[in-house]
Amino acid sequence: MEHILQFNQYLELLEHHTAFAALPVEEQIQVLSGVISYADWSYYVKDEAIIADSTYDAYFKQLQHLEEQYPDLKLPHSPTQRVAFGISEKLETVQHLVPMLSLNNSYNEEDLKDWNDRNVKSYKQPFEYTAEPKYDGASISLVYENGQLLRGATRGDGIYGENITANVKMIRNIPLYIPLSQYGLQSMEIRGEVIIPNKAFLKVNEQRMAQGLPVLANPRNAASGSLRMLDAGEVAKRKLSAVLYHISYYTLLPGAEKPGFLDTHYTMCEWLDKVGFATSFHAMRKSSDMAEILAYCHEYEEKRDDLGFEIDGMVLKVNEVAIQDALGMTTHHPRWAMAYKFKARQATSRLLDVHFQVGRTGIITPVAKIEPVYISGVTVSSISLFNEDVIREKDIRTGDRVIVERAGDVIPYIVRSLSEMRTGAETPIVFPRQCPVCGGEVIKVEGEAAYKCINWNCEAQILERLSHFASKDAMDIRNLGDANIRRFYEMGILHRIEDIYRLPYERLEGLEKLGKKSIENLKNAVEASKGQPLNRILFGLGIRFVGETTAKTLARKVKDLREFQHWTIEQLLQLEDIGPKVAQSVYDFFHDEQHIAMLDTLEALGVQVHQEIAQRPADGSSLQFEGKTFLFTGTLHKFKRNDAEEQVEAMGGKILSGVSSKLDYLIVGEAAGSKLEKAKKLGTVRILTEDEFLALIGIS
Ligand code: AMP
Ligand code: ZN
């Protein structure tokens, strides 16, 4: 992004309101667009926030406002294009400028050495190679003309792809403008891969499961499915990211000379990095020594699980473009590149049995028990089959041999059953007509593949409900783990959520593994949970479709959870990210008298279901951190970032996303990087260790 050299000047201008207001509108638009684009690049490519979220939002709104007033002055690459509008009916087909080929695959060192030998033989000189990760996502092509991002396309059949320009603009680390003319270039086609980070993938599936939709098998499918969605607004939510690694086509401006960086793969990627793309450049090794290249591949194979996204191998390329051209290509793949595939993280096993688990909302999930298999570091013996549709589609039967895959830190799943190996002894999986736990009635949830036990007093539901309520992300009641919940339930003293707050502690004494100290701890944890913020109570209630984020959105709107009994579906739908299913579920929950009665009882037992402002000190003094801003950086060991941020907010403080003059406190963990540097440079930020932070909030 070196072409936005004026960034600092721009930012200064923006901070001096009078100077900024004195500029002609055209320049105001230019300054705002420049700052926003630069901030996007810094955040999404370099992973470093340089202005606070609130400031960013303010500039963005200001730019949108100016563009509305002066549509003629809107820049063709304005960052406001990143706001989705409308839904397309279908994706159009487009022809690629140069065919998008596949790669030749190799699975061992011998193949690679042979490939090198062939190259050397036909070329009579040592080769320089590059090695870089093979990103496991969906390939894309981007076309830029006169610097503007003109078109994005999927690979399709390699000759024709689908036009996904609107979606590509939602991927924030893809620049909308690159300074082609500075390099004598008129147009360019760039290739790369769109990936979905593992965390984002898990989140997508969590949501889909909550909504009764089929889960996506792996990050690769999720990336390619996301790219092809018709609603760009949905694409924006998926947190996709793109890595670019190839320039496949370019045209020069009249009279211009071909720039030197186009001569090798290495320098091409270096250039892509320089003009603002996320690229494979920083993950690339260049060498004419095959042994070194191989060592690099192995190094990457070792750390593939720690990357946070999926790679399925490495790609070796001949560095010199002139030699690439001489080696040419087949109709299937270029001869100058070779994929070195990592060992598949798949194994075959046998499906022994299917158990049906009843969750806290009564939804029944089939779980396959398989002969234990070892896949990249873990032994897998049980796998969720999600729902009946998955079983039918994949035609999975008890006794089948199955292929099991495990990707990164993503949950294992059954890829398919090896139906060709059946003996006839396999039996179809039958969904129970009655709840496997309580024997009660099971119904099929309308519009979903899910079955559900509708007995509120079902033991499985009760135990899951209690366990969810006490869990770390809900009320965080330590010592009330699943084992104790079950014990107390069997003793007849814990049945409903309210019972947690009227446990007869005297009866617990003498129970196995429950000494005086543990009981004391349990008592304290139960007591402490009474003051948990509303969002945690709400999340803990286990309302279907209400995850942590939704609970936060809802809790912000009320002072008392019982207020929701007066809310209409329409009012709920007004809230951010709350769709019809969630709204209906929340509505139903709070329009059930039993639930309101439960909240009344909880209040009578001391749980704060009514909170004027979260955790305002009892003596009425103002919140300790009011008006103060905080940021955490580096690896934290003494507490979780989420918990600490929540604590700060509960005490009136605000979390910023980047270091700026507005930041009051930076809390640094291990290996803190550029944020710490920047804070030191500013000199106005108070820098705290984890211990100092704990002391500040009164825990030490
Ligand atoms: P395959 O689909 O297994 O034949 O692999 C070929 C695909 O690998 C290409 O179409 C690219 O989408 C993808 N790929 C991922 N990373 C790279 C990379 N660094 N260089 C080239 N291709 C890559
Ligand atoms: Zn049941």
XYZ file of C-alpha atoms and ligand atoms in Angstrom:
724
model
C 0.000 0.000 0.000
C 2.904 2.304 -0.494
C 0.823 4.340 -2.922
C -1.137 5.747 -0.027
C 1.947 7.481 1.278
C -0.150 10.423 2.271
C -1.949 8.352 4.882
C -0.446 10.176 7.849
C -1.100 13.568 6.319
C -4.648 12.494 5.566
C -5.225 11.357 9.098
C -3.859 14.578 10.513
C -6.142 16.551 8.254
C -9.133 14.570 9.430
C -8.267 15.194 13.033
C -8.149 18.965 12.440
C -11.774 19.578 11.693
C -11.421 23.158 10.491
C -8.627 22.386 8.040
C -10.582 19.424 6.728
C -13.816 21.364 6.351
C -11.954 24.017 4.379
C -10.995 21.506 1.676
C -13.018 21.272 -1.533
C -15.515 18.382 -1.332
C -13.579 16.468 -3.957
C -10.512 16.403 -1.764
C -12.506 15.578 1.346
C -13.785 12.502 -0.454
C -10.284 11.597 -1.524
C -8.922 11.923 1.998
C -11.699 9.864 3.556
C -11.460 7.143 0.912
C -7.691 7.016 1.309
C -7.796 6.712 5.079
C -10.479 4.030 5.030
C -8.715 1.976 2.345
C -5.455 2.218 4.203
C -7.097 1.242 7.481
C -8.730 -1.754 5.751
C -5.396 -2.866 4.374
C -3.684 -2.465 7.701
C -6.403 -4.385 9.526
C -7.206 -7.129 7.048
C -3.835 -7.695 5.414
C -1.329 -6.665 8.062
C -3.522 -7.673 10.984
C -3.016 -4.408 12.795
C -5.689 -1.874 13.664
C -4.462 1.665 13.241
C -7.608 3.582 14.075
C -10.296 2.804 16.619
C -13.476 1.088 15.424
C -15.625 4.039 16.372
C -13.386 6.450 14.438
C -13.432 4.154 11.437
C -17.220 3.970 11.537
C -17.489 7.741 11.802
C -15.242 8.286 8.749
C -17.131 5.659 6.811
C -20.462 7.314 7.535
C -19.038 10.711 6.679
C -17.840 9.392 3.335
C -21.186 7.738 2.581
C -22.926 10.976 3.398
C -20.705 13.047 1.093
C -21.105 10.539 -1.717
C -24.860 10.721 -1.393
C -24.753 14.486 -1.651
C -22.241 14.550 -4.506
C -22.667 11.293 -6.431
C -20.539 12.595 -9.302
C -17.531 12.930 -7.067
C -17.618 9.340 -5.779
C -14.365 7.549 -6.592
C -14.714 4.423 -8.730
C -12.840 2.423 -6.085
C -14.594 3.958 -3.110
C -14.453 1.741 -0.023
C -18.199 2.239 0.386
C -18.584 -0.389 -2.350
C -17.900 -2.872 0.410
C -21.440 -2.399 1.639
C -23.667 -4.997 0.042
C -26.804 -3.982 -1.723
C -29.418 -6.223 -3.253
C -29.393 -9.906 -4.021
C -28.519 -11.271 -7.446
C -30.756 -13.784 -9.133
C -28.038 -15.954 -10.494
C -24.333 -15.820 -11.200
C -23.384 -15.000 -14.767
C -20.840 -17.028 -16.679
C -17.624 -15.330 -17.776
C -14.686 -16.472 -19.825
C -11.237 -16.414 -18.234
C -8.548 -14.389 -20.016
C -6.172 -17.318 -19.618
C -7.422 -20.822 -18.729
C -7.291 -21.603 -15.015
C -5.550 -24.942 -14.847
C -5.162 -27.486 -12.128
C -1.839 -28.536 -10.610
C 0.112 -31.706 -11.075
C 0.188 -33.565 -7.770
C 2.971 -35.458 -6.094
C 2.776 -37.300 -2.836
C 6.393 -38.010 -2.029
C 9.905 -36.697 -2.367
C 10.745 -39.109 -5.155
C 8.152 -37.541 -7.443
C 9.596 -34.121 -6.775
C 13.145 -35.238 -7.392
C 12.081 -36.865 -10.656
C 10.382 -33.687 -11.714
C 13.520 -31.707 -10.945
C 15.683 -34.209 -12.847
C 13.458 -33.933 -15.892
C 13.615 -30.140 -15.766
C 17.369 -30.056 -15.388
C 17.843 -32.580 -18.180
C 15.762 -30.686 -20.669
C 17.249 -27.360 -19.641
C 20.836 -28.283 -18.897
C 21.172 -25.945 -15.927
C 20.164 -25.866 -12.285
C 16.751 -24.440 -11.591
C 15.643 -21.929 -9.120
C 12.414 -22.981 -7.401
C 10.021 -21.373 -5.037
C 7.962 -23.263 -2.466
C 4.827 -21.846 -0.860
C 1.750 -23.223 0.903
C -1.069 -24.767 -1.083
C -4.048 -22.981 0.368
C -7.089 -25.182 0.676
C -9.976 -23.010 -0.388
C -11.564 -21.942 -3.647
C -9.572 -20.427 -6.497
C -10.418 -16.984 -7.790
C -9.343 -14.748 -10.589
C -9.341 -10.974 -10.210
C -9.189 -8.593 -13.143
C -7.986 -5.019 -12.637
C -8.193 -2.386 -15.297
C -6.771 1.115 -15.003
C -6.174 0.201 -11.396
C -9.813 -0.584 -10.586
C -11.023 -4.002 -9.523
C -13.236 -4.813 -12.462
C -14.188 -8.426 -12.064
C -13.875 -11.429 -9.806
C -14.554 -14.962 -11.017
C -14.537 -18.539 -9.761
C -12.519 -21.181 -11.558
C -15.550 -23.037 -12.892
C -14.403 -25.487 -15.536
C -11.162 -23.592 -16.055
C -12.311 -21.906 -19.270
C -15.561 -20.427 -18.002
C -16.125 -19.339 -14.445
C -18.845 -17.523 -12.561
C -18.886 -13.800 -12.125
C -18.668 -13.144 -8.396
C -17.565 -9.506 -8.482
C -20.127 -8.365 -5.901
C -19.012 -11.062 -3.477
C -15.331 -10.454 -4.008
C -15.804 -6.851 -2.945
C -17.006 -8.135 0.425
C -13.625 -9.742 1.046
C -11.921 -6.969 2.886
C -8.326 -7.919 2.219
C -8.796 -7.625 -1.540
C -7.876 -4.086 -2.609
C -10.401 -2.280 -4.796
C -7.610 -0.273 -6.395
C -3.982 -0.989 -7.238
C -1.599 1.574 -8.779
C -1.099 -0.141 -12.145
C -0.255 2.982 -14.116
C 2.695 3.747 -11.836
C 4.259 0.609 -13.286
C 3.309 1.223 -16.888
C 0.494 -1.308 -16.709
C -2.980 -1.001 -18.102
C -4.645 -4.203 -16.920
C -3.856 -7.341 -15.004
C -5.384 -10.690 -14.101
C -4.378 -12.058 -10.711
C -4.985 -15.546 -9.333
C -5.326 -16.711 -5.809
C -7.326 -18.619 -3.294
C -10.193 -17.592 -1.066
C -10.021 -19.260 2.316
C -12.114 -19.254 5.438
C -10.128 -19.311 8.671
C -10.864 -22.330 10.887
C -12.419 -20.182 13.581
C -14.788 -18.528 11.147
C -15.636 -21.942 9.720
C -16.596 -23.315 13.120
C -18.713 -20.240 13.727
C -20.583 -20.690 10.448
C -21.359 -24.292 11.340
C -22.408 -23.398 14.850
C -24.929 -20.996 13.407
C -26.121 -23.425 10.802
C -26.611 -26.118 13.391
C -28.547 -23.727 15.618
C -30.795 -22.975 12.670
C -31.288 -26.605 11.762
C -29.390 -26.236 8.477
C -27.021 -28.926 7.224
C -23.467 -28.302 8.360
C -20.684 -27.695 5.862
C -18.185 -30.504 5.613
C -14.905 -28.595 5.692
C -13.393 -25.126 5.291
C -12.800 -25.695 1.561
C -16.484 -26.338 0.889
C -17.407 -23.445 3.101
C -15.128 -21.107 1.145
C -16.386 -22.144 -2.252
C -20.013 -22.173 -1.114
C -19.634 -18.724 0.427
C -18.078 -17.309 -2.731
C -21.052 -18.401 -4.781
C -23.805 -17.055 -2.556
C -26.304 -14.770 -4.198
C -26.587 -12.406 -1.266
C -23.376 -10.427 -0.956
C -24.483 -9.251 2.479
C -24.247 -12.842 3.672
C -20.804 -13.191 2.121
C -19.632 -10.202 4.140
C -20.525 -12.013 7.351
C -18.419 -15.053 6.544
C -15.023 -13.504 7.298
C -13.444 -14.821 4.114
C -9.950 -13.862 3.185
C -7.975 -14.076 -0.035
C -4.361 -14.991 -0.675
C -2.990 -14.071 -4.106
C -0.072 -15.897 -5.682
C 0.041 -15.455 -9.418
C -0.167 -12.859 -12.173
C -1.606 -14.687 -15.151
C -2.072 -11.852 -17.621
C -1.283 -8.181 -18.093
C -1.288 -5.446 -20.710
C 1.036 -2.454 -20.835
C 0.150 1.180 -21.292
C 1.039 2.495 -24.764
C 4.783 3.017 -25.040
C 5.499 1.570 -21.588
C 8.223 -0.967 -20.943
C 7.541 -4.246 -19.194
C 8.405 -3.846 -15.495
C 11.165 -6.127 -14.224
C 9.171 -7.696 -11.398
C 7.195 -9.674 -13.974
C 10.265 -11.763 -14.754
C 10.118 -14.126 -11.802
C 7.446 -15.662 -9.609
C 9.175 -14.454 -6.474
C 9.260 -10.807 -7.505
C 5.670 -10.953 -8.762
C 4.484 -12.023 -5.343
C 6.690 -9.440 -3.700
C 5.047 -6.801 -5.852
C 1.535 -8.089 -5.096
C 2.382 -7.752 -1.434
C 3.634 -4.225 -1.977
C 0.521 -2.954 -3.713
C -1.769 -4.217 -0.994
C -2.680 -7.888 -1.426
C -2.329 -10.635 1.123
C 0.036 -12.970 -0.723
C 2.065 -16.125 -0.351
C 5.209 -13.980 -0.457
C 5.978 -14.029 3.250
C 5.465 -17.788 3.329
C 7.740 -18.423 0.353
C 11.215 -19.949 0.132
C 13.393 -19.580 -2.961
C 16.330 -21.860 -3.693
C 18.080 -23.827 -6.412
C 18.830 -26.546 -3.887
C 16.095 -29.190 -3.989
C 17.097 -30.450 -0.545
C 16.456 -27.035 0.932
C 13.087 -26.790 -0.811
C 12.100 -30.209 0.536
C 13.192 -29.311 4.042
C 11.007 -26.231 3.807
C 8.017 -28.338 2.766
C 8.502 -30.604 5.766
C 8.808 -27.634 8.044
C 5.409 -26.473 6.868
C 3.867 -29.902 7.193
C 4.864 -29.831 10.856
C 3.118 -26.583 11.558
C 0.067 -26.984 9.378
C -2.202 -27.448 12.390
C -1.108 -24.180 13.943
C -1.785 -21.887 11.015
C -5.420 -21.173 11.806
C -6.435 -22.028 8.238
C -6.177 -25.100 6.088
C -3.371 -25.941 3.685
C -3.249 -29.306 1.961
C 0.305 -29.217 0.720
C 2.981 -27.014 -0.800
C 3.341 -25.736 -4.331
C 6.728 -25.730 -6.027
C 7.193 -23.415 -8.973
C 9.992 -22.666 -11.397
C 10.961 -19.121 -10.516
C 11.943 -17.670 -13.921
C 8.941 -16.812 -16.065
C 10.959 -17.258 -19.274
C 11.718 -20.839 -18.268
C 8.108 -21.383 -17.193
C 7.049 -20.369 -20.686
C 9.591 -22.690 -22.252
C 8.370 -25.626 -20.167
C 4.782 -24.809 -21.084
C 1.708 -26.659 -19.997
C -0.551 -29.587 -20.697
C -4.283 -29.076 -21.048
C -4.552 -30.067 -17.409
C -1.652 -28.352 -15.613
C 1.426 -26.192 -16.112
C 4.667 -28.174 -16.381
C 6.544 -25.575 -14.364
C 4.646 -26.131 -11.143
C 4.056 -29.117 -8.926
C 1.950 -29.620 -5.847
C 3.461 -31.572 -3.006
C 0.444 -32.928 -1.174
C 0.589 -33.574 2.528
C -0.601 -36.904 3.788
C -4.372 -36.936 3.844
C -5.844 -36.645 7.267
C -8.282 -39.373 6.527
C -8.608 -42.889 7.814
C -11.020 -45.709 7.309
C -12.868 -47.214 10.194
C -16.019 -49.178 10.909
C -19.250 -47.731 12.147
C -20.122 -49.833 15.178
C -23.242 -48.238 16.490
C -25.226 -45.039 16.619
C -26.219 -43.375 19.878
C -28.889 -40.746 20.063
C -28.049 -37.826 22.307
C -30.686 -35.511 23.660
C -29.593 -31.896 23.990
C -30.836 -29.204 26.319
C -33.576 -28.090 23.954
C -34.630 -31.667 23.308
C -33.043 -31.896 19.857
C -31.832 -35.422 19.194
C -28.406 -35.780 17.602
C -27.175 -39.086 16.173
C -23.604 -39.832 17.201
C -21.670 -42.599 15.486
C -19.424 -44.835 17.548
C -16.605 -46.033 15.348
C -13.647 -48.340 15.780
C -11.080 -45.913 17.183
C -8.728 -44.529 14.534
C -5.714 -42.308 14.885
C -5.829 -39.225 12.652
C -3.124 -36.558 12.822
C -2.571 -36.455 16.514
C -5.877 -37.583 17.965
C -7.806 -40.787 18.337
C -11.307 -40.468 17.018
C -13.929 -42.851 18.346
C -17.154 -40.946 18.116
C -18.447 -38.600 15.451
C -21.561 -36.529 15.167
C -23.773 -37.432 12.210
C -25.682 -34.175 12.753
C -29.151 -35.206 11.642
C -31.224 -37.652 9.685
C -30.731 -35.926 6.331
C -26.966 -36.330 6.518
C -27.392 -40.044 7.185
C -29.814 -40.471 4.281
C -27.780 -38.421 1.815
C -24.582 -40.277 2.556
C -26.410 -43.581 2.912
C -24.569 -44.488 6.079
C -25.424 -47.810 7.735
C -24.386 -49.528 10.919
C -21.541 -51.933 10.148
C -20.331 -49.891 7.166
C -16.707 -49.171 6.546
C -16.444 -45.402 6.520
C -13.892 -42.765 5.570
C -13.267 -40.340 8.390
C -11.585 -36.976 7.871
C -10.220 -34.513 10.314
C -9.136 -31.069 9.195
C -6.976 -28.881 11.434
C -8.679 -28.130 14.682
C -11.998 -28.701 12.998
C -14.293 -31.486 14.205
C -13.998 -34.877 12.472
C -16.708 -36.013 10.106
C -17.621 -38.985 7.961
C -16.793 -38.286 4.338
C -18.634 -41.300 2.976
C -19.382 -44.934 3.556
C -17.590 -47.507 1.429
C -20.794 -49.071 0.179
C -18.833 -51.161 -2.326
C -17.401 -53.130 0.589
C -20.725 -54.119 2.117
C -21.301 -57.731 3.080
C -25.040 -57.536 3.487
C -24.817 -57.562 7.258
C -25.087 -53.790 7.473
C -28.276 -52.348 8.900
C -29.972 -49.033 8.186
C -29.911 -46.462 10.963
C -33.363 -46.040 12.411
C -34.331 -42.872 14.158
C -36.066 -43.508 17.473
C -39.791 -42.836 17.671
C -39.469 -42.244 21.391
C -36.942 -40.262 23.356
C -34.009 -42.595 24.053
C -33.678 -41.094 27.517
C -37.162 -40.472 28.901
C -39.236 -42.541 26.505
C -41.408 -39.514 25.797
C -42.879 -38.361 22.531
C -40.563 -37.321 19.718
C -41.657 -34.903 17.020
C -40.046 -33.812 13.790
C -39.280 -30.102 13.903
C -41.153 -28.365 11.155
C -38.955 -27.270 8.260
C -35.879 -28.947 9.718
C -34.147 -32.279 9.599
C -34.159 -32.400 13.393
C -36.190 -34.556 15.778
C -36.996 -33.378 19.227
C -38.116 -34.757 22.590
C -40.836 -32.448 23.842
C -40.832 -33.507 27.468
C -39.563 -30.529 29.476
C -38.873 -32.898 32.371
C -36.754 -35.262 30.291
C -33.695 -36.188 32.328
C -31.290 -35.543 29.473
C -32.707 -32.103 28.891
C -32.619 -31.251 32.580
C -28.988 -32.277 32.956
C -27.921 -30.489 29.773
C -29.856 -27.397 30.770
C -28.197 -27.243 34.167
C -24.793 -27.940 32.709
C -25.229 -25.182 30.150
C -26.407 -22.706 32.762
C -23.385 -23.382 34.971
C -20.887 -23.462 32.090
C -17.957 -21.136 31.765
C -19.421 -18.941 29.071
C -22.754 -18.663 30.866
C -22.889 -18.281 34.668
C -19.415 -19.714 35.163
C -20.156 -21.690 38.321
C -16.982 -23.628 38.981
C -17.320 -26.872 40.908
C -20.751 -27.397 39.449
C -19.504 -29.651 36.696
C -21.422 -32.405 34.973
C -20.501 -35.054 37.534
C -21.830 -33.018 40.432
C -24.920 -31.968 38.519
C -25.757 -35.609 37.923
C -25.103 -36.537 41.551
C -27.232 -33.730 42.917
C -29.948 -34.566 40.418
C -29.969 -38.172 41.532
C -30.118 -37.076 45.161
C -33.266 -35.207 44.244
C -31.913 -31.795 45.226
C -31.203 -30.364 41.789
C -33.836 -30.424 39.138
C -34.530 -26.914 38.009
C -32.187 -24.011 37.401
C -33.599 -22.295 40.496
C -32.452 -25.224 42.628
C -28.844 -24.174 42.084
C -29.523 -21.255 44.384
C -31.150 -23.306 47.140
C -28.804 -26.254 47.405
C -28.874 -27.805 50.861
C -25.129 -27.590 51.429
C -25.359 -29.433 54.753
C -26.512 -32.517 52.876
C -23.495 -32.417 50.595
C -20.991 -32.903 53.372
C -19.440 -36.310 53.380
C -20.160 -37.024 49.722
C -17.307 -38.711 47.940
C -14.716 -36.328 46.494
C -16.544 -33.381 47.964
C -14.589 -32.103 50.933
C -15.324 -29.064 53.054
C -13.122 -26.932 50.850
C -14.899 -27.966 47.644
C -18.288 -27.269 49.159
C -17.038 -23.879 50.279
C -15.778 -23.175 46.753
C -19.036 -24.298 45.225
C -20.987 -22.081 47.591
C -18.806 -19.084 46.720
C -19.078 -19.705 42.987
C -22.875 -19.987 43.216
C -22.970 -16.803 45.264
C -20.698 -14.934 42.842
C -22.789 -15.977 39.853
C -25.789 -14.085 41.207
C -24.275 -10.856 39.937
C -23.399 -12.061 36.442
C -24.428 -9.592 33.738
C -27.795 -10.021 32.044
C -26.319 -11.353 28.815
C -24.769 -14.305 30.628
C -27.987 -15.114 32.472
C -29.880 -14.908 29.211
C -27.373 -17.106 27.399
C -27.454 -19.533 30.318
C -31.207 -19.993 30.049
C -30.506 -22.019 26.950
C -33.139 -20.527 24.688
C -32.901 -22.181 21.305
C -30.875 -20.167 18.735
C -29.695 -17.711 21.401
C -25.919 -17.941 21.393
C -23.522 -15.631 23.178
C -23.660 -12.887 20.582
C -27.440 -12.853 20.331
C -27.663 -12.820 24.116
C -25.479 -9.725 24.190
C -27.569 -7.994 21.544
C -30.741 -8.727 23.481
C -29.398 -7.901 26.931
C -28.281 -4.462 25.838
C -31.919 -3.572 25.187
C -33.395 -4.163 28.632
C -32.824 -3.515 32.298
C -34.834 -6.533 33.333
C -34.983 -9.822 31.444
C -38.709 -10.053 32.117
C -39.283 -7.012 29.914
C -39.156 -9.386 26.956
C -42.593 -10.725 27.853
C -43.930 -7.445 26.434
C -41.896 -7.512 23.242
C -43.482 -8.393 19.908
C -41.866 -10.444 17.180
C -41.631 -7.294 15.075
C -39.690 -5.512 17.803
C -37.295 -8.426 18.113
C -36.782 -8.472 14.368
C -35.620 -4.860 14.505
C -32.498 -5.944 16.376
C -29.220 -6.529 14.632
C -28.705 -10.069 13.335
C -31.977 -11.409 14.685
C -33.938 -13.318 12.082
C -37.426 -14.817 12.197
C -36.347 -18.108 13.786
C -34.479 -16.480 16.618
C -37.234 -13.908 17.155
C -39.889 -16.630 17.340
C -37.840 -18.658 19.763
C -37.214 -15.700 22.090
C -40.859 -14.692 21.831
C -42.058 -18.183 22.722
C -39.701 -18.444 25.651
C -40.808 -15.222 27.262
C -44.475 -15.807 26.557
C -44.433 -18.938 28.647
C -45.602 -18.150 32.170
C -43.424 -20.871 33.645
C -40.347 -19.067 32.413
C -41.386 -15.747 33.870
C -42.132 -17.507 37.143
C -38.678 -19.021 37.022
C -37.124 -15.575 36.618
C -39.202 -14.291 39.557
C -37.951 -17.158 41.683
C -34.370 -16.565 40.602
C -34.717 -12.957 41.650
C -36.166 -13.942 45.006
C -33.130 -16.181 45.469
C -30.774 -13.278 44.825
C -29.963 -13.592 41.126
C -29.878 -10.152 39.533
C -32.311 -10.495 36.659
C -32.864 -6.758 36.957
C -29.772 -4.585 36.505
C -29.842 -0.828 36.068
C -26.326 -0.829 34.669
C -24.248 -3.924 34.661
C -22.276 -4.210 37.870
C -22.578 -0.679 39.069
C -20.927 -0.628 42.497
C -23.463 -1.116 45.280
C -22.504 2.127 47.005
C -23.724 4.131 44.033
C -20.312 5.522 43.138
C -19.582 5.876 39.445
C -17.977 3.131 37.438
C -14.254 2.878 37.913
C -13.285 2.870 34.237
C -15.848 5.292 32.874
C -14.294 7.166 29.935
C -11.174 4.974 29.926
C -10.042 2.892 26.970
C -8.225 -0.453 26.926
C -6.534 -2.801 24.516
C -5.036 -6.265 25.045
C -2.183 -7.596 22.954
C 0.111 -10.611 22.875
C -0.513 -14.053 24.366
C -2.237 -13.829 27.718
C -1.596 -16.530 30.294
C -3.361 -15.408 33.444
C -6.805 -14.795 32.018
C -8.781 -15.065 28.817
C -8.933 -12.013 26.639
C -12.720 -12.293 26.350
C -13.234 -12.430 30.079
C -10.937 -9.501 30.677
C -12.618 -7.402 28.013
C -15.998 -8.173 29.477
C -14.754 -7.179 32.897
C -13.440 -3.880 31.590
C -16.748 -3.149 29.916
C -18.691 -4.084 33.009
C -16.591 -1.541 34.892
C -17.482 1.156 32.390
C -14.367 0.969 30.199
C -14.193 0.664 26.439
C -12.145 -1.711 24.314
C -10.323 -0.200 21.335
C -9.097 -2.190 18.396
C -5.887 -0.323 17.789
C -3.212 1.810 19.376
C -3.845 5.511 18.978
C -3.602 8.670 21.018
C -7.053 7.807 22.376
C -5.817 4.681 24.108
C -5.352 4.840 27.879
C -4.184 1.323 28.779
C -2.385 -1.350 26.772
C -2.180 -4.714 28.536
C 0.649 -6.772 27.123
C 1.004 -10.536 27.215
C 3.831 -12.612 25.898
C 5.401 -11.791 22.525
C 3.539 -8.528 22.089
C 4.528 -6.999 18.772
C 3.846 -3.883 16.811
C 1.094 -2.606 19.090
C 3.493 -2.436 22.006
C 6.093 -0.673 19.871
C 3.578 1.852 18.751
C 2.310 2.494 22.272
C 5.858 3.064 23.460
C 6.457 5.469 20.637
C 3.318 7.428 21.440
C 4.420 7.718 25.042
C 0.933 8.559 26.277
C -0.340 5.031 26.737
C -0.048 3.289 30.091
C 1.480 -0.103 29.479
C 0.491 -2.836 31.953
C 1.597 -6.409 32.485
C -1.066 -9.025 33.142
C -0.381 -8.816 36.885
C -0.609 -5.047 36.895
C -3.927 -5.284 35.104
C -5.255 -7.760 37.653
C -4.180 -5.407 40.420
C -5.938 -2.550 38.670
C -9.258 -4.377 38.600
C -8.794 -5.449 42.168
C -7.882 -9.094 41.714
C -4.403 -9.922 42.915
P -6.054 -29.155 -7.236
O -7.395 -28.494 -7.144
O -5.786 -30.096 -6.110
O -5.730 -29.653 -8.583
O -5.001 -28.001 -6.954
C -4.908 -26.917 -7.815
C -5.377 -25.713 -7.123
O -4.575 -25.402 -6.008
C -5.255 -24.492 -7.948
O -6.312 -24.368 -8.842
C -5.282 -23.403 -6.927
O -6.623 -22.995 -6.719
C -4.853 -24.075 -5.648
N -3.707 -23.429 -4.987
C -3.635 -23.214 -3.663
N -2.514 -22.598 -3.309
C -1.800 -22.406 -4.451
C -0.537 -21.800 -4.718
N 0.223 -21.299 -3.746
N -0.137 -21.761 -6.008
C -0.910 -22.290 -6.993
N -2.110 -22.863 -6.793
C -2.562 -22.938 -5.530
Zn -36.680 -37.076 26.518
